[in-house]
Coordinates of C-alpha atoms in Angstrom, one line a residue:
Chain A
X1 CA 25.5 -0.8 112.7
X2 CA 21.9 -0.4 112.6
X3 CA 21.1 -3.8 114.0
X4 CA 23.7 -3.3 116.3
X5 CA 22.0 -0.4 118.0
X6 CA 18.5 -1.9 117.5
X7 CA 20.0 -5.0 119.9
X8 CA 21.6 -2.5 122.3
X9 CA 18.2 -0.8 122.7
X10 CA 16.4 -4.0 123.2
X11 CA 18.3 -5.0 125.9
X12 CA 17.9 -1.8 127.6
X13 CA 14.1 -2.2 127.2
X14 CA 14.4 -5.6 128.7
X15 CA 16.4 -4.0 131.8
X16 CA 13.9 -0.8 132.1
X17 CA 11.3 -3.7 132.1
X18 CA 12.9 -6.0 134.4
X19 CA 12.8 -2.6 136.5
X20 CA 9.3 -2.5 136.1
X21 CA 8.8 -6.0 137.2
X22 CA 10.8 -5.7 140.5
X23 CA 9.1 -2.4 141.6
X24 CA 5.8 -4.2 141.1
X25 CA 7.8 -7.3 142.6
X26 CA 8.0 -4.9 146.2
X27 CA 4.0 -4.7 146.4
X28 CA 4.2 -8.5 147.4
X29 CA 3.7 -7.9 150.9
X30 CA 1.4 -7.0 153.5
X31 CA 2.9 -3.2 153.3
X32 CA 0.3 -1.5 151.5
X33 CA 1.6 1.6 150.4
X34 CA 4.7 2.9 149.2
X35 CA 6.4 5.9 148.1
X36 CA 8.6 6.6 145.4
X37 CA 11.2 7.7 148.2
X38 CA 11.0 4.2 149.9
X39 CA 11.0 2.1 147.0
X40 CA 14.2 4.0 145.7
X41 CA 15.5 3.4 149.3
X42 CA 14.1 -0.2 149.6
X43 CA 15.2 -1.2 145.4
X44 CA 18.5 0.6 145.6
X45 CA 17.3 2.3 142.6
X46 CA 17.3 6.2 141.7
X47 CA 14.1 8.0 142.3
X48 CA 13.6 8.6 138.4
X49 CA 13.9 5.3 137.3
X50 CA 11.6 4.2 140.3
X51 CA 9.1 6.9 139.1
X52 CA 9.2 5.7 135.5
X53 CA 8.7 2.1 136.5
X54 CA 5.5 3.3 138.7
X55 CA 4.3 5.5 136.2
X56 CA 4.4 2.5 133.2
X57 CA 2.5 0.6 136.5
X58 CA 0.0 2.9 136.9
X59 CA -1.0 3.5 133.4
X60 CA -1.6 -0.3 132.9
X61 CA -3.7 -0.5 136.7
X62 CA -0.6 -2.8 138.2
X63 CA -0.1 -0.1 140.7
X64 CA -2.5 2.4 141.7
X65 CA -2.8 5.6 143.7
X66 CA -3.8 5.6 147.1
X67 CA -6.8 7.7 148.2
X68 CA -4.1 10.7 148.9
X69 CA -2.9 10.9 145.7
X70 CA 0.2 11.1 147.3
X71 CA 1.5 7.1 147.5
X72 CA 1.1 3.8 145.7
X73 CA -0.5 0.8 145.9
X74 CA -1.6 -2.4 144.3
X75 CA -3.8 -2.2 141.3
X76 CA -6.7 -4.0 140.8
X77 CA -5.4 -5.6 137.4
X78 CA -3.3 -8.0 139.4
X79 CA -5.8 -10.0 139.6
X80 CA -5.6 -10.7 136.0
X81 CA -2.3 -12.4 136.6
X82 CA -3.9 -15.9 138.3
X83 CA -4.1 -19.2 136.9
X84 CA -6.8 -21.2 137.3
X85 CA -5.5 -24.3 136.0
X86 CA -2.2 -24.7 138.2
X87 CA -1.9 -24.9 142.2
X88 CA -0.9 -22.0 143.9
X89 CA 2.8 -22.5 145.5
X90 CA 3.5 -24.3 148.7
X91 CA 5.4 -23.6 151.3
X92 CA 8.6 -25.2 150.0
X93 CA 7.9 -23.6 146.9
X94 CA 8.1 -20.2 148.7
X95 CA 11.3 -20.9 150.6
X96 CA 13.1 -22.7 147.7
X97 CA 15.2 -19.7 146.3
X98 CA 16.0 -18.7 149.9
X99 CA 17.7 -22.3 151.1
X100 CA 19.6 -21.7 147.8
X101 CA 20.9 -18.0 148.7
X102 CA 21.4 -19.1 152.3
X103 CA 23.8 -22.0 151.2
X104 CA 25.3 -20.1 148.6
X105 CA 25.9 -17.6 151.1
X106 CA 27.4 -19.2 153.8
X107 CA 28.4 -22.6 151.9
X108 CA 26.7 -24.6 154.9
X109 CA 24.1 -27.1 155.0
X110 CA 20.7 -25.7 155.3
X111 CA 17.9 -27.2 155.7
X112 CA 13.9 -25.8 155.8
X113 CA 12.0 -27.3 159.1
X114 CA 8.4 -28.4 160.1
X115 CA 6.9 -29.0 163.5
X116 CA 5.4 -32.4 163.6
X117 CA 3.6 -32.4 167.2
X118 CA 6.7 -32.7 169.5
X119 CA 9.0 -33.3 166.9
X120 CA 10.8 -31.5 164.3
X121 CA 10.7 -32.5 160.3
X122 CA 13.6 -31.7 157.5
X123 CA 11.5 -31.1 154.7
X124 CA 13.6 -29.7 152.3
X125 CA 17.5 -28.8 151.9
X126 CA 20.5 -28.5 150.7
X127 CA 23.7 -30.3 151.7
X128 CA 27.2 -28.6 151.8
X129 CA 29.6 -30.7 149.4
X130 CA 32.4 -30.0 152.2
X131 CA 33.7 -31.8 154.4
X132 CA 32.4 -32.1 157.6
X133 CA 28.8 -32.0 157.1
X134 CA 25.3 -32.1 158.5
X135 CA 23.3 -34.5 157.3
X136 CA 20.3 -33.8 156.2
X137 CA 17.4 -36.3 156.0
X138 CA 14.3 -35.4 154.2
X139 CA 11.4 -36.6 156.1
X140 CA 13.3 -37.4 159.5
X141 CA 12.2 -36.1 162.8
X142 CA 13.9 -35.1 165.9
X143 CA 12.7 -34.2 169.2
X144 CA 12.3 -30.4 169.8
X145 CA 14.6 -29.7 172.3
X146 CA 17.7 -31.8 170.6
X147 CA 18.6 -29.1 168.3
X148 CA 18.6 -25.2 167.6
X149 CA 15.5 -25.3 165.2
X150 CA 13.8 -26.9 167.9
X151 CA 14.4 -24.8 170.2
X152 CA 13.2 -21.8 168.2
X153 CA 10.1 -24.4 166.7
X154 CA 9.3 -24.1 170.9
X155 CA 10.2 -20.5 171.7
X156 CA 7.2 -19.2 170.3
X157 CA 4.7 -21.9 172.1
X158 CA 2.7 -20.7 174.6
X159 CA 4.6 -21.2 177.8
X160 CA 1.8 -24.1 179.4
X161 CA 2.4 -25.8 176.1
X162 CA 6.0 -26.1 176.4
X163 CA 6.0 -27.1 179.9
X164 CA 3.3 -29.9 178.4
X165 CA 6.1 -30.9 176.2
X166 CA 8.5 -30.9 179.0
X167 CA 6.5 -33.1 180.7
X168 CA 5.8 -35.3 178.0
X169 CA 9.5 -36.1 177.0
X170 CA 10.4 -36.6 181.4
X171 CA 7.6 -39.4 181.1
X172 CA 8.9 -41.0 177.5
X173 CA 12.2 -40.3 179.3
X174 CA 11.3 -42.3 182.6
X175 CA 9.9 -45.5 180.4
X176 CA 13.0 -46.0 177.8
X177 CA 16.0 -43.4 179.0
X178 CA 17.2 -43.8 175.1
X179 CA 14.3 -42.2 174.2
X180 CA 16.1 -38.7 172.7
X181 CA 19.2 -38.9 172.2
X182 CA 19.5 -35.6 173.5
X183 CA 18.5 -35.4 177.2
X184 CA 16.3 -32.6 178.1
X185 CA 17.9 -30.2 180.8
X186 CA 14.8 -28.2 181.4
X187 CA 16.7 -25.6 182.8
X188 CA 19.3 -24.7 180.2
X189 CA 16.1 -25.3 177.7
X190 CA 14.2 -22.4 179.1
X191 CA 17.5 -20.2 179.4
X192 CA 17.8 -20.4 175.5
X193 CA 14.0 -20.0 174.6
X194 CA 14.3 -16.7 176.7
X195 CA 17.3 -15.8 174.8
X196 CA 15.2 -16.5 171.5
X197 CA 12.3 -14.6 172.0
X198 CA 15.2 -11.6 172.6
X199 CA 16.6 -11.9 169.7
X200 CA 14.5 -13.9 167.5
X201 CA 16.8 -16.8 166.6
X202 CA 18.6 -20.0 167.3
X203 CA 22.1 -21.3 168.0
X204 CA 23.4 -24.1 169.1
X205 CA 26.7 -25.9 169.6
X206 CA 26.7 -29.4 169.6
X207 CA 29.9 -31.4 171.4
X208 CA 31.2 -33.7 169.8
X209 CA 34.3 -35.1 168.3
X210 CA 33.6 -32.6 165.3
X211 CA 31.7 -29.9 167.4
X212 CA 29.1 -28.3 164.9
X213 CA 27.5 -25.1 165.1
X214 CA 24.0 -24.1 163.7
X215 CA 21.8 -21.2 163.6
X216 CA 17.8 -20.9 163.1
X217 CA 15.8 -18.4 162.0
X218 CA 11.9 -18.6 162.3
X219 CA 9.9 -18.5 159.0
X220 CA 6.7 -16.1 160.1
X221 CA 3.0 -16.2 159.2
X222 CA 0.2 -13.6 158.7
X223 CA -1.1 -14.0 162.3
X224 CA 2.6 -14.2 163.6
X225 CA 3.0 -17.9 163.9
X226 CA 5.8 -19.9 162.9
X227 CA 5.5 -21.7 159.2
X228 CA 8.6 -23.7 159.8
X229 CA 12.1 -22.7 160.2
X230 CA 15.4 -22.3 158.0
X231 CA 18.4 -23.6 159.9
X232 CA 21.8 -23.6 158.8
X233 CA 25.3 -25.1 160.3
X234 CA 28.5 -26.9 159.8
X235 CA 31.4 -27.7 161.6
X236 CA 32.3 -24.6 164.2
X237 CA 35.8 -24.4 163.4
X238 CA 34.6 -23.4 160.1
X239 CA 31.4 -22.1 160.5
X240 CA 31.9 -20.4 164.0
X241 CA 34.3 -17.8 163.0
X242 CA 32.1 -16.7 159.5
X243 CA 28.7 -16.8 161.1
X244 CA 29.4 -13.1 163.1
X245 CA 29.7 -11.8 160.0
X246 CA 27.3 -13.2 157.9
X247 CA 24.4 -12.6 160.5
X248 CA 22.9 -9.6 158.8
X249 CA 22.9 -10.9 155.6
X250 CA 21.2 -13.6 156.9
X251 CA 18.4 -11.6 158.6
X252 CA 18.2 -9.8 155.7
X253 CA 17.3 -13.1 153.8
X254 CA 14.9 -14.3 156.3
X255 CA 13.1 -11.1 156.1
X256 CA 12.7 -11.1 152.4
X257 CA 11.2 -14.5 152.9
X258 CA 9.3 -13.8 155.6
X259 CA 7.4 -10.6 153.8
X260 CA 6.2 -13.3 151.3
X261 CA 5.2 -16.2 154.1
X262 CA 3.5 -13.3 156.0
X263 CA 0.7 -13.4 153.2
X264 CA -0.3 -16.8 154.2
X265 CA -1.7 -18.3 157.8
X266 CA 0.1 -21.3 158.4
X267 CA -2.8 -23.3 159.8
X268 CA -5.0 -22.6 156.6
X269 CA -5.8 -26.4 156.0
X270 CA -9.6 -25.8 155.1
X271 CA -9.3 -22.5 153.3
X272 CA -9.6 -21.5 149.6
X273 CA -7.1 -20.9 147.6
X274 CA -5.9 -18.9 144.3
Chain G
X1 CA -4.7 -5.2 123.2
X2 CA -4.9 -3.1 126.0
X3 CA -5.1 -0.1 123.9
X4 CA -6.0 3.3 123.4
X5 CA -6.8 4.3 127.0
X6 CA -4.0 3.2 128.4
X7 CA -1.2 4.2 126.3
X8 CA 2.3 2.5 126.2
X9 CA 4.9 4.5 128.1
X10 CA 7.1 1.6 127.9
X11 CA 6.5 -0.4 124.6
X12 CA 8.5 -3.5 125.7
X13 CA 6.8 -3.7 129.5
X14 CA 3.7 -3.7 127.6
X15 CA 4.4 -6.3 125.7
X16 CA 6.1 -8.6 128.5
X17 CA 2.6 -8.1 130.3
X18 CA 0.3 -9.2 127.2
X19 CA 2.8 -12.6 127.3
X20 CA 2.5 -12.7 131.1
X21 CA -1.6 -12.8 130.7
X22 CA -1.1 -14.9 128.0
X23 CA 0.6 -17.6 130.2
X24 CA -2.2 -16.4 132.9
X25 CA -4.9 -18.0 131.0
X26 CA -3.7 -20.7 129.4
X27 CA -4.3 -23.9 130.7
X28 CA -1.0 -25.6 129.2
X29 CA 2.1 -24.5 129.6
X30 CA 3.2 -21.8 126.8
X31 CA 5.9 -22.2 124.3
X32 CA 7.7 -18.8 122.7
X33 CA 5.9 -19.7 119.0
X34 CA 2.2 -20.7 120.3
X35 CA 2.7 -16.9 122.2
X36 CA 4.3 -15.2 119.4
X37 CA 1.4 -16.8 116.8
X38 CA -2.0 -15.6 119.5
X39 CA 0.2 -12.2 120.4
X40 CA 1.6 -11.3 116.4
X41 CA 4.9 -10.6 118.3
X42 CA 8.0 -11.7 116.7
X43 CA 9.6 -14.5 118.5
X44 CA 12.6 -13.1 119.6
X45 CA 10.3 -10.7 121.7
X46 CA 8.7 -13.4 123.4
X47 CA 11.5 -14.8 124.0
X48 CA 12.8 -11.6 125.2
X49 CA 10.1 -10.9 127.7
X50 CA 9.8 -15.0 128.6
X51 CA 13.5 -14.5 129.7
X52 CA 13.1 -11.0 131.5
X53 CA 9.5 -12.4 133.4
X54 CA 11.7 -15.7 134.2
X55 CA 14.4 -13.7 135.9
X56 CA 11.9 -12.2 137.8
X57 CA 10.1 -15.0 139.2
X58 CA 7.2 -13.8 137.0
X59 CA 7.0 -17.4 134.9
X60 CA 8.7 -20.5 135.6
X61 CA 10.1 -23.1 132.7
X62 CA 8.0 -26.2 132.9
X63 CA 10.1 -29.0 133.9
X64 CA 13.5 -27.7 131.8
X65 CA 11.5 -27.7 128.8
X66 CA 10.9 -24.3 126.3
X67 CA 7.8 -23.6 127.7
X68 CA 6.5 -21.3 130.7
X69 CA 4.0 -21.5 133.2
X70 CA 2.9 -18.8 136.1
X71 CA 5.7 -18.1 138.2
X72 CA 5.3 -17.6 142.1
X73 CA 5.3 -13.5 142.0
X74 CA 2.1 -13.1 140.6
X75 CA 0.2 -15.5 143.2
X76 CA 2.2 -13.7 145.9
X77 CA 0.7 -10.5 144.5
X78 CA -2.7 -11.8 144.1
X79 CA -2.4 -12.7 147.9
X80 CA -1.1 -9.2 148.5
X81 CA -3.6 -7.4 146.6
X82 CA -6.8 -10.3 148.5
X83 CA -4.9 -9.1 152.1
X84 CA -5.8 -5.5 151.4
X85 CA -9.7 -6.0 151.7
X86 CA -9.9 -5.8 155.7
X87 CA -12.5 -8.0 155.2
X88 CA -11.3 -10.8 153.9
X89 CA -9.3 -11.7 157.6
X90 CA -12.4 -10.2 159.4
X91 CA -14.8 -12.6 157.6
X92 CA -13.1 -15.8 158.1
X93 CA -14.3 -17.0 161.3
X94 CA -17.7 -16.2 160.2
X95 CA -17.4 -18.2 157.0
X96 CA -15.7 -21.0 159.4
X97 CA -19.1 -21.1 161.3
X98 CA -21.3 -21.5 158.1
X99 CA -19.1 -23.7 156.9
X100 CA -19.0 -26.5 160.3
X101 CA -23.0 -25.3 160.2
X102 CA -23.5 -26.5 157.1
X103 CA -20.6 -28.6 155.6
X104 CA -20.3 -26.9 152.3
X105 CA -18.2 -24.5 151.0
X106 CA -18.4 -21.0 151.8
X107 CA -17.1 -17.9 150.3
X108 CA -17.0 -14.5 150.6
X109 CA -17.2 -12.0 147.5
X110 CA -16.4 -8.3 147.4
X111 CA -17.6 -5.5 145.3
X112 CA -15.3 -4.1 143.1
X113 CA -16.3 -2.0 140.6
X114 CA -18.8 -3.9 138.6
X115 CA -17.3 -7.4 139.0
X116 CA -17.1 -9.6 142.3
X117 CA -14.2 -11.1 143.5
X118 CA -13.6 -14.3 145.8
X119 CA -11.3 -12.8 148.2
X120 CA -11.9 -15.3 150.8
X121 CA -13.2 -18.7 151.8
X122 CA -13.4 -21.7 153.9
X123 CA -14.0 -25.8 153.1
X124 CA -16.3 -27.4 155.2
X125 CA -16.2 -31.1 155.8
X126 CA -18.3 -32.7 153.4
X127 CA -16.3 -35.7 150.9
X128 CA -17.8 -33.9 148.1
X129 CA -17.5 -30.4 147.5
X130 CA -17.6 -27.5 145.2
X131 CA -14.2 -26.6 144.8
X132 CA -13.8 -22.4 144.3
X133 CA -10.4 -20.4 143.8
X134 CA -9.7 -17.7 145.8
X135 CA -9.1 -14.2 142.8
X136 CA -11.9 -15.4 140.6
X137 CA -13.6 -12.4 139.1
X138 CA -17.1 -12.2 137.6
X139 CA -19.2 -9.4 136.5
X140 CA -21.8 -8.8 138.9
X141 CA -25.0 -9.1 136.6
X142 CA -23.4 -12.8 136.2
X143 CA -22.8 -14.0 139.3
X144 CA -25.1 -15.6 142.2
X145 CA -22.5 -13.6 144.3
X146 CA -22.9 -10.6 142.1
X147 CA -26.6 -10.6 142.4
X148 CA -26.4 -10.6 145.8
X149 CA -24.7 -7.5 145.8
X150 CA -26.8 -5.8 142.8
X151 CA -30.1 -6.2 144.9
X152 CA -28.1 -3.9 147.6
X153 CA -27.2 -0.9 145.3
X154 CA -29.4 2.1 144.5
X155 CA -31.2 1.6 141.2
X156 CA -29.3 4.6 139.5
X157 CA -26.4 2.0 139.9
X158 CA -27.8 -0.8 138.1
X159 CA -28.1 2.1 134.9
X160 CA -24.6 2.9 135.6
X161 CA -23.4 -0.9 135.3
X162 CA -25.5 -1.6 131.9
X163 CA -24.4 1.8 130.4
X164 CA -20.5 0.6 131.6
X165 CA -21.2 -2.7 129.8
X166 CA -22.1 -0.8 126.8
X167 CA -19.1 0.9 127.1
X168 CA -16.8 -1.8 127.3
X169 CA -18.3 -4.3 125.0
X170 CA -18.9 -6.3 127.5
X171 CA -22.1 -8.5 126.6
X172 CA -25.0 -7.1 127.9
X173 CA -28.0 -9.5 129.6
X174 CA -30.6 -9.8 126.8
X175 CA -34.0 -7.9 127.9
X176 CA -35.4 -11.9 129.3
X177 CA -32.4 -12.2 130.9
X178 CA -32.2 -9.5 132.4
X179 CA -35.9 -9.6 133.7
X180 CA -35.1 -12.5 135.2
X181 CA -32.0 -11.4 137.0
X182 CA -34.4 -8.2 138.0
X183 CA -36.9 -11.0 139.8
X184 CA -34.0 -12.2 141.8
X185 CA -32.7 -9.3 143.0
X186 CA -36.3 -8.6 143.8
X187 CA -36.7 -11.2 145.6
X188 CA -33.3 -10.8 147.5
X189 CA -34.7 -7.7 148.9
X190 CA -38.0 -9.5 150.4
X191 CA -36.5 -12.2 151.9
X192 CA -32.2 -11.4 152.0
X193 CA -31.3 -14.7 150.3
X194 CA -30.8 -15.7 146.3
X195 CA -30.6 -19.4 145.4
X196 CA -30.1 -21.4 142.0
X197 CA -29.2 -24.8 141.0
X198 CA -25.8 -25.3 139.6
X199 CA -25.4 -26.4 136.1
X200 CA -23.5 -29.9 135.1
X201 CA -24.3 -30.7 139.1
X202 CA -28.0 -31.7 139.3
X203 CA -29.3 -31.0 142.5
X204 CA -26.4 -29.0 143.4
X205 CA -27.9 -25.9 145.0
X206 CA -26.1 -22.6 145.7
X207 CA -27.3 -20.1 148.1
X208 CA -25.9 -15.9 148.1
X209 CA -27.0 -13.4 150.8
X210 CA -25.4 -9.7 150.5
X211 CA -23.0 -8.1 153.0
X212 CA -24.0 -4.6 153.9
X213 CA -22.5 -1.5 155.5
X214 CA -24.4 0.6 158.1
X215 CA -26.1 2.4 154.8
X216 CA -27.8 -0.7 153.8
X217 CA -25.6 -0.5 150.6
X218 CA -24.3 -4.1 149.9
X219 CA -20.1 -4.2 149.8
X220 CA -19.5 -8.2 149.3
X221 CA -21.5 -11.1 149.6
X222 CA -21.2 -14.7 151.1
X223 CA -22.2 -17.7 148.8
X224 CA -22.5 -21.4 149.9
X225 CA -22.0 -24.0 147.4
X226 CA -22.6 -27.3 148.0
X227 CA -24.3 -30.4 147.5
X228 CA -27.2 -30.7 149.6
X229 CA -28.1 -27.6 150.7
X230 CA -30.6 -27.6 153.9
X231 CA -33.1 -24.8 153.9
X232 CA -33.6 -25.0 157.5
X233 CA -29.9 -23.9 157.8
X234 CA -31.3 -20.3 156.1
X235 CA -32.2 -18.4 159.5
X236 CA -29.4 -19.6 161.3
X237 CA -26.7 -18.6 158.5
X238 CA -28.5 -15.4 158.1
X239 CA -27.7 -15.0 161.9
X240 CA -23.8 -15.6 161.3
X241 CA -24.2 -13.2 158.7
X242 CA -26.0 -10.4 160.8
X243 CA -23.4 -10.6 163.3
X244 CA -20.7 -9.7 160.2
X245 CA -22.7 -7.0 159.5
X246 CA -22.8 -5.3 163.1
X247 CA -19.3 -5.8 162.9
X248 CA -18.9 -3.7 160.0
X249 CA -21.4 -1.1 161.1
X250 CA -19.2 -0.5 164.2
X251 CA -16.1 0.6 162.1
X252 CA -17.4 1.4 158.8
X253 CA -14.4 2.6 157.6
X254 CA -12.3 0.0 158.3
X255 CA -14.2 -2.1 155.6
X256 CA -14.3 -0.2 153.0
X257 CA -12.9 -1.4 149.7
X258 CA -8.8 -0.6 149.5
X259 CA -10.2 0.3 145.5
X260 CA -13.4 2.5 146.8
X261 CA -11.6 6.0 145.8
X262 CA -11.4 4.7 142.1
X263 CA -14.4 5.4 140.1
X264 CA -16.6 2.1 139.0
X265 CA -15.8 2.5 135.5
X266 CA -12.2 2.7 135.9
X267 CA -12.3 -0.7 136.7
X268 CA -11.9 -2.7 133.9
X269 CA -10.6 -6.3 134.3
X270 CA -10.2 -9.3 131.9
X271 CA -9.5 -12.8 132.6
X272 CA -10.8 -16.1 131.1
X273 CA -14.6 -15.9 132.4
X274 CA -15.1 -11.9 132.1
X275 CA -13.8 -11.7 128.6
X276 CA -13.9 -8.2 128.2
X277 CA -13.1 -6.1 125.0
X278 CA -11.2 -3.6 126.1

């Protein structure tokens, strides 16, 4: 009996201190301050146990007060929590967990994309084991304007450089008309980047004999620039009819993501890391 | 460990954060008996916390084996906590220009409490290079960096830090030591620059200069590490660094530490090179 209640308690220390853990876990952003009101709101969690997690915080220097004495923020003893023998995670690292929620989600191919120059690069994903799938190639490129990440890898260009790139794929265009696969209608191109930077992402139908639908969301940095972009699609008959409602959850996803890509610059080649 | 200041309001989170420095610091990955042995824990509570930290993207296993290594949360929080100086993006293209100026690497350190801490920095393009880590903490009696920002302080604070070492058990510069570090910051205040050569690098040289507010009072300072380092370079990175300066003086506020309203002494931090006995 004893033991029994010595287990029961240990397991609701563990879940008071996996409490404690995702309270500290909401600092990991560029929001520096919090409340106990907003992190009840943000953690689903009642303001009591969100003050007992902050108060365990702030008595070990995780968390700190702010100068008001009236909100939180991080503590200094973070910095403990650093290794210097192992790299600090890359950008696929970052996004892993998220291209597994997304597909688990929707049940959909998704894949994480680069921009490459003028092109765009799969570098990580997971494929749907349903029928009727994309496929996704690690490593392979595609022009920006053939596809919904694309698009959205272009949206966020500065106008003159997407007319560059306009310009660029006419000429490739005029030398070998195979070039893309995907001719570019500059036209209906600009029509959807305008509709992008509305609403901040990407769809796409393609027609074929299986038409497919795909959306895009952009992946943000600290200096609002794009890291890449998570994409996701499969065939519309199947895809098209969820998608409507599965859009929040997916913004919801992307922005969980995004408050941990926002702590990094995407064009931080020659910088120091932890 | 951490002890009778800070007293346990949740035993088991306590725990689960001596394991999580514990995997912090070690430069293997960590299995649950090698904790339990260093921490006296029992294993099951190891394994406990292990579990609750891996759920929580605190540690990660190490390729599917029984043993942990740092997780992404606490690098994402180290990155948080590095984003709150306002300095650290202000600086950067600053540091860019010392480091295309001279090639070498360049960082920049803040003040807080009495340590430094690299919360920003910059490659330049040289093949060979001294490689730094962005979080690294030092005391500032230690430090090049940490000098650089000692020679900025009022005296009374220099008292305050060795009375705060006593404190902590930190150990204290011996008297020579000291006297020597007292020439340096000396000489920092004639001529806004501290140099030294770098040990296990032979002619590696190393070069600090302090940061200051519109007070005069030092708040971070820029090193440059580096192979060959060209004296002639001095005036022109002590230029760069003026024009940092006059952009703090404008908006003094802005700059000032995110930890400023915490009292020096509350600041007590441990890691693999501080080594604190707290």
């Amino acid at each position: 009996m004893e033991k029994t209640v010595t287990s029961i308690e240990n397991r609701e220390q563990n879940k008071a201190t996996a409490r404690i853990l995702t309270v500290l876990s909401s600092f990991a952003s560029n929001i520096g301050e919090f409340g106990i009101s907003e992190l009840s709101q943000h953690l689903g969690m009642t303001k009591n146990m969100v003050f007992r997690a902050i108060k365990t915080l702030v008595e070990q220097d995780y968390v700190v007060r702010d100068p008001s004495g009236q909100r939180y923020q991080l503590g200094f003893r973070v910095l403990e929590l650093q290794n210097t023998f192992s790299p600090e995670p890359t950008f696929r690292t970052l996004c892993a967990p998220y291209i597994q929620q997304i597909h688990e989600l929707t049940g959909e191919t998704v894949s994480l994309n680069i921009r490459a120059l003028d092109y765009m690069v799969f570098i990580d994903g997971i494929e749907t084991r349903k029928p009727g799938v994309w496929r996704l190639q690690i490593g392979a490129l595609r022009a920006l304007h053939a596809n919904a990440s694309g698009h959205l890898l272009l949206a966020f260009l500065e106008d003159e450089a997407i007319e560059g790139y306009i310009a660029r794929q006419a000429a490739l265009a005029a030398v070998n008309p195979r070039s893309s696969e995907i001719p570019l209608d500059r036209d209906a191109l600009w029509e959807d980047i305008r509709l992008i930077r509305t609403r901040k992402y990407a769809t796409a139908l393609r027609q074929s004999s299986l038409p497919m639908l795909s959306a895009a969301f952009p992946i943000w940095d600290a200096e609002n620039n794009l890291h890449g972009v998570m994409s996701v699609g499969g065939p519309n008959e199947r895809f098209g009819p969820q998608f409507p409602a599965l859009l929040d959850k997916l913004l919801a996803i992307m922005d969980s993501l995004c408050h941990r890509t926002r702590l990094y610059a995407a064009n931080a080649g020659s910088e120091i890391t932890l | 460990m951490k002890p009778a200041k800070r007293a346990a309001i949740n035993s088991s989170a306590v725990h689960v954060f001596d394991v999580l420095r514990t995997v912090s610091n070690d430069a293997k990955p960590a299995g649950v008996s090698d904790i339990s042995r260093r921490l006296s824990l029992t294993g099951s509570s190891v394994f406990r916390a292990l579990t609750t930290l891996e759920a929580t993207g605190y540690v990660s296993r190490y390729r599917n084996l029984p043993q942990f290594e740092l997780g992404t949360m606490p690098y994402l929080l180290n990155r948080a906590l590095l984003n709150r100086f306002e300095l650290n993006a202000a600086s950067r293209p600053y540091l860019g220009d010392m480091a295309q100026e001279t090639g070498e690497t360049v960082s920049l350190n803040a003040r807080l409490g009495w340590y430094s801490v690299r919360i920003c920095g910059i490659y330049g393009s040289r093949d060979i290079y001294h490689r730094d880590r962005l979080g690294e903490l030092a005391p500032l009696h230690e430090s090049l960096a940490g000098l650089a920002i000692l020679a900025f302080l009022p005296e009374a604070d220099h008292l305050k830090m060795l009375e705060f070492l006593d404190e902590t058990g930190v150990k204290k510069p011996s008297p020579a030591a000291w006297t020597q570090s007292k020439d340096k910051i000396a000489e920092a205040r004639k001529t806004s620059i501290l140099t030294e050569e770098l040990p296990m690098s032979p002619g590696f040289s190393a070069v600090a200069m302090p940061v200051r507010d519109h007070t005069g009072t030092a708040i971070a300072s820029i090193t440059i590490n580096g192979p060959v380092f060209p004296s002639d370079k001095i005036p022109k990175l002590l230029s760069i660094r003026d024009q940092l300066e006059a952009l703090i003086a404008k908006s003094p506020k802005r700059f000032v530490s995110p930890f400023a309203h915490i009292p020096a002494n509350k600041i007590r931090l441990q890691n693999n090179k501080t080594k604190l006995a707290l």
